Coordinates of C-alpha atoms in Angstrom, one line a residue:
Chain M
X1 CA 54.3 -67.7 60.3
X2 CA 54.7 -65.4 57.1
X3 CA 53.1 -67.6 54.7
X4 CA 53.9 -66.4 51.2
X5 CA 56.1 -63.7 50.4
X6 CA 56.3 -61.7 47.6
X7 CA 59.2 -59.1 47.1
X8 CA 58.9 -56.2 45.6
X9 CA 55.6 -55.3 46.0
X10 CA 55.5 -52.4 43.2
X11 CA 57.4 -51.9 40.7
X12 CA 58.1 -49.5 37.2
X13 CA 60.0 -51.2 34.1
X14 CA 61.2 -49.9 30.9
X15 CA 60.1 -51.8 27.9
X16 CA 63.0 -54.1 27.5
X17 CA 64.4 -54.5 31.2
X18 CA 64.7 -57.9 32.9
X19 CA 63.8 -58.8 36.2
X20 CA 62.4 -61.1 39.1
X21 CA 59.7 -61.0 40.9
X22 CA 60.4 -62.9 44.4
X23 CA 58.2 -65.9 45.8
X24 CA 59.0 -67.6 49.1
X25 CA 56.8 -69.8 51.2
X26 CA 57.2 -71.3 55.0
X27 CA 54.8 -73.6 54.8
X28 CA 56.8 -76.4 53.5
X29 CA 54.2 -76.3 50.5
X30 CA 55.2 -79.0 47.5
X31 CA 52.9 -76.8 44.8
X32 CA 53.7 -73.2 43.6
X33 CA 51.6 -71.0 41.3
X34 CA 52.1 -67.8 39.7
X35 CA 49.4 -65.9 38.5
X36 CA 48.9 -62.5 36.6
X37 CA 45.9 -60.5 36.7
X38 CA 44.9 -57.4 34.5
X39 CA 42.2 -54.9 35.9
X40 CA 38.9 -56.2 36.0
X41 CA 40.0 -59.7 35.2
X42 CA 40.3 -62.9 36.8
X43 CA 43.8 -64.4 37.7
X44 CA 45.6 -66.1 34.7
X45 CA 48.1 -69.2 35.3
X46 CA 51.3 -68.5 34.1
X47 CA 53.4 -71.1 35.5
X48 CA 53.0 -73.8 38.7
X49 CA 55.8 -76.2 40.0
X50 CA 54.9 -79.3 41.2
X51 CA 58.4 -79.5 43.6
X52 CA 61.6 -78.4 43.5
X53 CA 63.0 -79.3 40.7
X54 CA 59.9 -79.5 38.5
X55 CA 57.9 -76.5 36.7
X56 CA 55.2 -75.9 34.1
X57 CA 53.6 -73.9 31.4
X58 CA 50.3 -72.9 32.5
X59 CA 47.6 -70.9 30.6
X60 CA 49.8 -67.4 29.6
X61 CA 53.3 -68.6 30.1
X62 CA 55.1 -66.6 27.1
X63 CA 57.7 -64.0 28.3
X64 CA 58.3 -65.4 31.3
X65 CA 60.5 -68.0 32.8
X66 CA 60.6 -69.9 36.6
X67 CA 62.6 -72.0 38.5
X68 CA 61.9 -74.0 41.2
X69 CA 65.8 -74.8 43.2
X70 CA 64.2 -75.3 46.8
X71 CA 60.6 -75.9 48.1
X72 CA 60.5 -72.4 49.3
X73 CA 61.1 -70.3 46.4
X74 CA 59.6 -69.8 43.2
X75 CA 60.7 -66.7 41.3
X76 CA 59.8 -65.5 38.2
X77 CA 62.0 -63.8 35.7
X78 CA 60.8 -61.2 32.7
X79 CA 63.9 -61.4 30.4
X80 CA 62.5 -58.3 28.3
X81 CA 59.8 -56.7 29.7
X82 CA 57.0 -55.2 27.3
X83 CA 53.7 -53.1 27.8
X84 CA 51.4 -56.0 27.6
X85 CA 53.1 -57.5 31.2
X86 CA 51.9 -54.5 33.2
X87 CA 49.3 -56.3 35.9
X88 CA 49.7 -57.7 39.3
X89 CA 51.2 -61.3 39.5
X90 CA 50.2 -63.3 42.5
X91 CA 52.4 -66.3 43.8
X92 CA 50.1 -69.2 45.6
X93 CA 50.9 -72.4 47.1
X94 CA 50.0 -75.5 48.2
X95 CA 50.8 -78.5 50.5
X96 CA 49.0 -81.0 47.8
X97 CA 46.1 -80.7 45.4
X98 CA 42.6 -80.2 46.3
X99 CA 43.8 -77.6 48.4
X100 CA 42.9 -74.3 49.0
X101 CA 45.3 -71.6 47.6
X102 CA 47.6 -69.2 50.1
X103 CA 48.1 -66.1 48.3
X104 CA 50.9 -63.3 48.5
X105 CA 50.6 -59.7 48.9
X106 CA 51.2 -59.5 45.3
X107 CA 53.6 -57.2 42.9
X108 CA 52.5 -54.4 41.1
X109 CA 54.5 -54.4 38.0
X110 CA 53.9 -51.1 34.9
X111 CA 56.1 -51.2 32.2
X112 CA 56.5 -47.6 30.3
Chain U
X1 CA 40.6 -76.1 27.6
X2 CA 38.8 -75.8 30.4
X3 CA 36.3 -72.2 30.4
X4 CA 35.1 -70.7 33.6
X5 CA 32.6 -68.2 33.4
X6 CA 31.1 -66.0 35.9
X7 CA 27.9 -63.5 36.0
X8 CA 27.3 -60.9 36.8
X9 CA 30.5 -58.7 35.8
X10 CA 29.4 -55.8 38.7
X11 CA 26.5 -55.7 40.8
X12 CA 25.3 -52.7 42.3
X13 CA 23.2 -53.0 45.5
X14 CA 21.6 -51.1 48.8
X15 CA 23.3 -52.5 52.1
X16 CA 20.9 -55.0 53.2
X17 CA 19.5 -56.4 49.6
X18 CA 20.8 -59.8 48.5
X19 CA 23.4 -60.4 46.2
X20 CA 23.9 -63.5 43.7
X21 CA 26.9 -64.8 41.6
X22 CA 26.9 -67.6 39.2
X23 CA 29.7 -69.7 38.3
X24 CA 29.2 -71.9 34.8
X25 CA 32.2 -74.5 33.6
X26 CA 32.8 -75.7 30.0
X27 CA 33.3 -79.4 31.9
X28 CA 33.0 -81.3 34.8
X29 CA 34.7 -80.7 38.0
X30 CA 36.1 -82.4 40.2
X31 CA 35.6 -79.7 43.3
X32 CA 35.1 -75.7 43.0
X33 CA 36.6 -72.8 45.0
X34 CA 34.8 -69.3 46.1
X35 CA 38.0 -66.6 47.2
X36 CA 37.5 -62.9 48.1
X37 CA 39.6 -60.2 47.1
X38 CA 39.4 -56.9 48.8
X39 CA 40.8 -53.9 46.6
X40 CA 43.9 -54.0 46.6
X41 CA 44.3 -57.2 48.3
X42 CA 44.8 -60.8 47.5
X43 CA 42.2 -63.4 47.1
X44 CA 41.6 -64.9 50.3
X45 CA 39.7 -68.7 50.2
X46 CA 36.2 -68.5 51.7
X47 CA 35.1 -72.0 51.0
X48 CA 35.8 -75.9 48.8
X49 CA 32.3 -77.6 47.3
X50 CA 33.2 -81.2 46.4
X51 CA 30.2 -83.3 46.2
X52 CA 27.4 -83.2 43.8
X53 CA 24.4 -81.1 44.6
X54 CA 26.4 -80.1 48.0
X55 CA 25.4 -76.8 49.6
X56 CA 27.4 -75.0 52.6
X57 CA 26.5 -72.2 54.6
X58 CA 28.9 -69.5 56.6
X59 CA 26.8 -67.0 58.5
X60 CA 24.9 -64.8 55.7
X61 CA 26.9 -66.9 52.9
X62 CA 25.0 -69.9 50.6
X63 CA 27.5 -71.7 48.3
X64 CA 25.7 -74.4 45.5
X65 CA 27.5 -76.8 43.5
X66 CA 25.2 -78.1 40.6
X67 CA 24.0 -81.7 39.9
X68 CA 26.4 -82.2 37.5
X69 CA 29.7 -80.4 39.0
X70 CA 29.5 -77.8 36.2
X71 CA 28.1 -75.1 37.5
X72 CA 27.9 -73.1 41.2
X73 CA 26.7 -70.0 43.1
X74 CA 27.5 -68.2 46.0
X75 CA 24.7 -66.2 47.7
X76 CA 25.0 -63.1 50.3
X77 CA 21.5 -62.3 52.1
X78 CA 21.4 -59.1 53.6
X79 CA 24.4 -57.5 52.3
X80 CA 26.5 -55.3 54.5
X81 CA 29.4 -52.7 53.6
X82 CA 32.0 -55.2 54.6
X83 CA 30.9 -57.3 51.9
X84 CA 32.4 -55.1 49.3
X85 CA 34.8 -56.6 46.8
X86 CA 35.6 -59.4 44.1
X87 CA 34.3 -62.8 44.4
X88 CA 35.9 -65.9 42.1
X89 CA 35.1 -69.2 41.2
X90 CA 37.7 -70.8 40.8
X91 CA 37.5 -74.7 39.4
X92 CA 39.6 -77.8 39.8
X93 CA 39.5 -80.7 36.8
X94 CA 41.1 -83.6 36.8
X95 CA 40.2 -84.4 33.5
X96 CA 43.1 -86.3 32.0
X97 CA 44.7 -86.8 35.2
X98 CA 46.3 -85.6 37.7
X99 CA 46.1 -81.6 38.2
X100 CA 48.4 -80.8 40.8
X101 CA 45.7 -78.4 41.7
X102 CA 46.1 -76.1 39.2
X103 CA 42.8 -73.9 39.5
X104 CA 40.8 -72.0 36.4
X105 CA 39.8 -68.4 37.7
X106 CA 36.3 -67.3 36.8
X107 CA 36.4 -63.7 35.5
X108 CA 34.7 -62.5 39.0
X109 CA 31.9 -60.5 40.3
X110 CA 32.7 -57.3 41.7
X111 CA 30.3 -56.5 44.8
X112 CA 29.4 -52.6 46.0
X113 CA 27.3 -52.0 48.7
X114 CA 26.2 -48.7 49.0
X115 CA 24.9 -47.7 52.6

């Protein structure tokens, strides 16, 4: 059982790239986070789905875009990446609230 | 919206002194968190205070969940090297309704034990 998955794990940008970071889970999980988190900080919600189908803003959404076309996978998509995105970004799931979270590996994104 | 603060920022101690976090919310909660995060790793769940007042205990762990669902702690007694790393609140409102358990991340306490 993998859990979550998280592809690539590191990564280096130039300002003004695009990409996606890769979530998959195979727990059958209806809720899906992601999360960024700068050094020394706690983890920041940038946007959670609900089920597929179904996505929201959380606390830092802007830059960043998801979508949610199966229960598996969530990725999320930097359309043009800038300095201020370089951190980790954690994907999390859940089968239903109240639940605790099951975290990926992360990616380590730097944009230059 | 919803504040979760945490103290102490770092904390410094000798393997086998005690170590204390506190976890403060701007409102009530419906049920708290406590995750672990190695360096380098990902935050791993240690433990889920629901009830008022409730206290739980894993080995040389003590997690507190205040009277009024605001505030918590988690204490270490006799801390050892494996210890080492971040600890997070993390707190669940549902305030407004449903939140899909969408959780708001204390800033964390980062733990060294020297031996």
């Amino acid at each position: 059982n993998a859990g979550v998955t998280q592809t690539p794990k590191f990564r280096i940008l130039k300002i003004g790239q695009s990409m996606t970071l890769q979530c998959t889970q195979d727990m059958n999980h209806n809720y899906m986070y992601w999360y960024r988190q700068d050094p020394g900080m706690g983890l920041k919600l940038i946007y959670y789905s609900v089920g597929a189908g179904i996505t929201d803003k959380g606390e830092v959404p802007n830059g960043y875009n998801v979508s949610r076309s199966t229960t598996e996978d969530f990725p999320l998509r930097l359309e043009l990446a800038a300095p201020s995105q370089t951190s980790v970004y954690f994907c999390a799931s859940i089968g239903r609230g109240a639940q605790p979270q099951h975290f990926g590996d992360g990616t380590r994104l730097s944009i230059l | 919206g919803q504040q979760v603060m945490q103290i102490p920022q770092y904390q410094h101690v000798q393997e086998g002194e005690d170590f204390t976090t506190y976890c403060n919310s701007s409102t009530t909660l419906s049920n708290i968190q406590w995750y672990k995060q190695r360096p380098g790793g990902h935050p791993v769940f240690l433990i889920q205070l629901v009830k008022s007042g409730e206290v739980k205990k894993q080995k040389r762990l003590t997690f507190q969940f205040g009277e009024a669902k605001k505030n918590s702690s988690l204490h270490i007694t006799a801390t050892q090297t494996t210890d080492v790393g971040t600890y997070f609140c993390a707190g669940n409102s549902n305030a407004g309704g449903t939140s899909y358990g969408k959780l708001t991340f204390g800033q964390g306490t980062i733990l060294t034990v020297h031996p």
